[in-house]
Coordinates of C-alpha atoms in Angstrom, one line a residue:
Chain A
M19 CA 94.1 98.6 122.4
L20 CA 94.3 95.4 120.0
L21 CA 92.3 92.6 120.5
L22 CA 94.0 89.8 119.4
P23 CA 92.4 86.0 119.5
R24 CA 94.8 83.6 120.5
R25 CA 94.2 81.6 117.3
A26 CA 95.2 84.6 115.1
Y27 CA 98.1 85.5 117.9
L28 CA 99.5 81.4 117.7
Q29 CA 99.5 81.5 113.8
M30 CA 101.5 85.2 113.3
V31 CA 104.1 83.3 116.1
A32 CA 104.6 80.0 113.9
D33 CA 104.7 81.8 110.8
C34 CA 107.3 84.2 111.8
L35 CA 109.5 81.2 114.1
G36 CA 109.2 79.2 110.6
G37 CA 110.9 82.3 108.7
V38 CA 113.9 82.6 110.7
P39 CA 116.2 83.2 109.8
D40 CA 114.4 85.8 107.0
E41 CA 111.8 88.1 108.7
A42 CA 108.3 86.8 108.2
C43 CA 105.4 88.7 107.6
G44 CA 101.6 88.9 107.4
L45 CA 98.4 90.9 106.8
L46 CA 96.1 91.4 109.7
A47 CA 91.7 91.9 108.8
G48 CA 89.0 93.1 110.8
P49 CA 86.4 95.3 110.3
V50 CA 86.4 99.0 110.0
S51 CA 83.7 101.1 109.9
A52 CA 82.8 104.4 107.1
D53 CA 85.7 106.3 107.1
G54 CA 88.0 102.9 107.1
R55 CA 89.4 102.7 111.0
P56 CA 89.0 99.4 112.5
S57 CA 86.4 99.0 114.3
G58 CA 87.2 95.7 116.2
G59 CA 90.3 93.4 116.8
V60 CA 91.6 91.0 114.5
D61 CA 89.5 88.7 112.9
A62 CA 92.0 87.2 110.4
V63 CA 95.8 86.6 109.8
Y64 CA 97.0 85.7 106.5
P65 CA 100.8 85.3 106.1
C66 CA 102.5 86.1 102.7
R67 CA 105.7 85.6 101.7
N68 CA 108.0 88.1 102.3
A69 CA 109.1 89.8 98.7
D70 CA 112.4 90.6 100.4
A71 CA 113.6 87.0 101.3
S72 CA 115.9 89.0 104.3
A73 CA 116.6 89.2 107.8
R74 CA 116.8 92.7 107.7
T75 CA 113.6 93.8 105.6
Y76 CA 110.6 93.1 104.4
T77 CA 108.1 93.6 101.6
I78 CA 104.6 91.8 102.0
D79 CA 104.2 90.0 98.4
S80 CA 101.6 91.9 96.6
K81 CA 99.8 88.2 94.8
D82 CA 100.0 87.2 98.6
Q83 CA 98.3 90.4 99.6
L84 CA 95.9 90.3 96.9
R85 CA 94.6 87.2 97.8
A86 CA 94.3 88.0 101.7
M87 CA 92.6 91.1 100.6
R88 CA 89.7 88.8 98.3
E89 CA 89.3 86.7 101.4
A90 CA 88.8 89.2 103.8
A91 CA 86.5 91.2 101.5
K92 CA 84.7 87.8 101.2
L93 CA 83.9 87.8 105.2
D94 CA 83.2 91.9 104.8
L95 CA 86.7 92.4 106.3
D96 CA 89.4 94.7 105.6
V97 CA 93.0 95.0 105.9
V98 CA 93.6 96.4 109.1
G99 CA 97.4 96.2 110.0
V100 CA 100.4 94.2 109.4
Y101 CA 102.4 91.6 111.4
H102 CA 106.5 91.2 110.5
S103 CA 109.4 89.5 113.0
H104 CA 112.4 91.3 114.0
T105 CA 114.8 88.2 114.2
H106 CA 117.9 90.1 116.0
T107 CA 116.2 93.4 117.0
D108 CA 114.0 94.4 119.6
A109 CA 110.2 94.6 118.9
Y110 CA 110.4 98.4 118.0
P111 CA 109.5 100.0 115.1
S112 CA 112.8 100.7 112.8
A113 CA 113.4 103.8 110.9
T114 CA 112.4 101.9 107.9
D115 CA 109.1 100.5 109.3
V116 CA 108.5 104.4 110.3
R117 CA 109.1 105.5 106.9
Q118 CA 107.1 103.2 105.1
A119 CA 104.1 103.2 107.4
V120 CA 101.6 103.6 104.4
D121 CA 97.7 103.7 107.0
P122 CA 98.0 106.1 110.0
N123 CA 94.9 103.4 111.5
W124 CA 96.6 100.0 110.7
W125 CA 97.8 98.1 113.4
Y126 CA 101.4 97.4 113.1
V127 CA 102.5 94.4 115.0
I128 CA 106.0 93.2 115.4
V129 CA 107.0 89.9 116.8
G130 CA 110.4 90.0 118.6
L131 CA 112.5 87.0 118.5
R132 CA 116.0 88.3 119.8
H133 CA 115.3 86.7 123.1
G134 CA 114.0 83.1 124.3
D135 CA 110.1 83.9 123.7
P136 CA 108.9 86.0 121.3
E137 CA 107.7 89.3 122.2
V138 CA 104.4 90.5 120.6
R139 CA 104.0 94.3 120.8
A140 CA 101.5 96.7 118.8
Y141 CA 101.7 100.2 117.0
H142 CA 99.9 102.9 115.5
I143 CA 102.3 104.7 112.8
V144 CA 101.5 108.6 112.7
D145 CA 102.8 111.2 110.9
Q146 CA 106.3 109.3 111.9
V147 CA 105.4 109.1 115.2
I148 CA 105.1 105.7 116.8
H149 CA 103.0 104.9 119.5
E150 CA 102.5 101.7 121.5
V151 CA 99.0 99.7 121.6
P152 CA 98.6 97.4 124.1
V153 CA 97.9 94.1 122.6
V154 CA 95.0 92.0 124.4
L155 CA 94.4 88.3 123.8
T156 CA 91.2 87.1 123.7
D157 CA 89.5 83.7 123.5
A158 CA 87.2 84.5 120.7
Chain B
M9 CA 83.3 101.5 77.6
P10 CA 83.1 99.1 80.3
S11 CA 82.6 99.8 83.9
F12 CA 84.6 98.3 86.6
E13 CA 83.6 98.5 90.1
V14 CA 86.6 99.1 92.1
R15 CA 87.1 98.3 96.2
L16 CA 89.4 101.1 97.8
P17 CA 92.2 99.8 100.3
T18 CA 91.0 101.9 104.1
V19 CA 93.5 104.6 103.9
V20 CA 91.8 106.4 101.1
R21 CA 88.6 106.0 101.8
Q22 CA 88.0 109.0 103.2
H23 CA 89.3 110.7 100.2
A24 CA 86.2 109.3 98.2
G25 CA 83.8 110.1 100.8
N26 CA 84.0 106.9 102.9
A27 CA 82.8 104.8 100.2
V28 CA 84.1 101.1 100.2
T29 CA 84.1 100.8 96.3
V30 CA 83.9 102.9 93.6
T31 CA 82.7 102.8 90.1
G32 CA 84.4 104.0 86.7
D33 CA 84.9 103.5 83.4
G34 CA 87.5 102.7 80.8
D35 CA 89.6 100.7 78.1
T36 CA 92.9 101.2 80.3
V37 CA 93.6 101.2 84.0
G38 CA 95.1 104.7 83.2
E39 CA 91.6 105.7 81.5
L40 CA 89.4 104.2 84.7
F41 CA 91.9 106.3 87.5
A42 CA 91.0 109.3 85.3
D43 CA 87.5 108.6 85.8
L44 CA 87.6 107.8 89.4
V45 CA 89.8 110.6 89.8
R46 CA 87.6 113.4 88.3
Q47 CA 84.8 111.8 90.8
Y48 CA 86.6 111.8 93.7
P49 CA 89.8 114.6 93.0
G50 CA 91.5 113.2 96.8
L51 CA 92.4 109.7 94.8
R52 CA 94.7 111.8 92.5
N53 CA 97.7 111.9 94.9
Y54 CA 97.5 108.4 96.1
L55 CA 97.4 106.7 93.1
I56 CA 99.1 108.8 90.5
S57 CA 103.3 110.3 91.1
D58 CA 104.1 113.7 90.0
D59 CA 105.4 112.3 86.1
G60 CA 101.4 110.9 85.5
T61 CA 102.9 107.4 86.5
L62 CA 101.6 104.5 88.6
H63 CA 102.5 106.3 92.6
R64 CA 105.2 103.9 93.4
F65 CA 103.6 102.8 96.7
V66 CA 100.7 101.5 94.9
N67 CA 100.3 98.2 92.9
V68 CA 97.5 97.4 91.1
Y69 CA 96.5 93.9 89.5
V70 CA 94.2 93.2 86.2
N71 CA 92.6 90.0 87.2
D72 CA 95.8 88.1 88.7
E73 CA 98.4 90.1 87.2
D74 CA 100.7 93.1 87.9
I75 CA 100.3 96.2 85.6
R76 CA 104.2 96.6 85.9
Y77 CA 104.5 93.6 84.2
L78 CA 101.8 94.5 81.6
G79 CA 101.2 98.0 80.2
Q80 CA 101.5 99.8 83.6
L81 CA 98.8 102.6 83.4
D82 CA 98.0 101.7 79.6
T83 CA 97.1 98.2 81.0
A84 CA 93.9 97.2 78.9
V85 CA 90.5 96.1 80.5
V86 CA 87.5 94.5 79.6
A87 CA 84.2 93.7 80.7
G88 CA 84.6 91.4 84.0
D89 CA 88.2 91.6 84.5
D90 CA 88.8 92.5 88.4
V91 CA 91.1 95.4 89.3
S92 CA 92.6 95.7 92.7
I93 CA 94.5 98.4 94.3
L94 CA 97.2 97.6 97.1
P95 CA 98.8 99.5 98.9
A96 CA 102.7 98.6 98.6
V97 CA 103.3 96.9 102.3
A98 CA 107.2 97.1 103.5
G99 CA 109.4 97.7 106.0
G100 CA 112.9 96.6 108.1

């Protein structure tokens, strides 16, 4: 499961709503164990510019990514996932999401804005196979 | 030859003995990466493509500049430079 503090959830959803009509995106940081796998949940959210400035695709702006990685490292955290919005489709990984997944241990969080309320769902993408992970909001 | 400590993205740590950071020497990014690959051969496929250029799914920064807009792998590095390896993150 993905443990997501409410403030992180709200920060992510606010960024996605603010990005409409384009897809919004950002990085999620948390603690990892020695082999690089997440050992907890998400402790920090870093909204990033969508370098594609597109309603259909996203690319995390690499300068924003660099800033996020540096800030996370200062907190002894690593990037453990990425979120992005789907403005016109369901909160389920697209073929592009699956093809471009970089880390089987990352959480891929999708914020679906197709319906009235944002729908937040999380996945692991391992060898091109999608595994949904329950999202649990915490008060931490 | 200056020495650099580089923090690895989580996905490649298992190819570097679970190291969080690795240290290598070089006067260019390419020399530094060659030294890292010599120590951790598993890093090669992640960093370098078959034609010897920087892998397209990796971005490398020296301080605050993307080496694709500098000298690619020939980008010079000097003591004190901050070298960062970033996985390219994209989707649809």
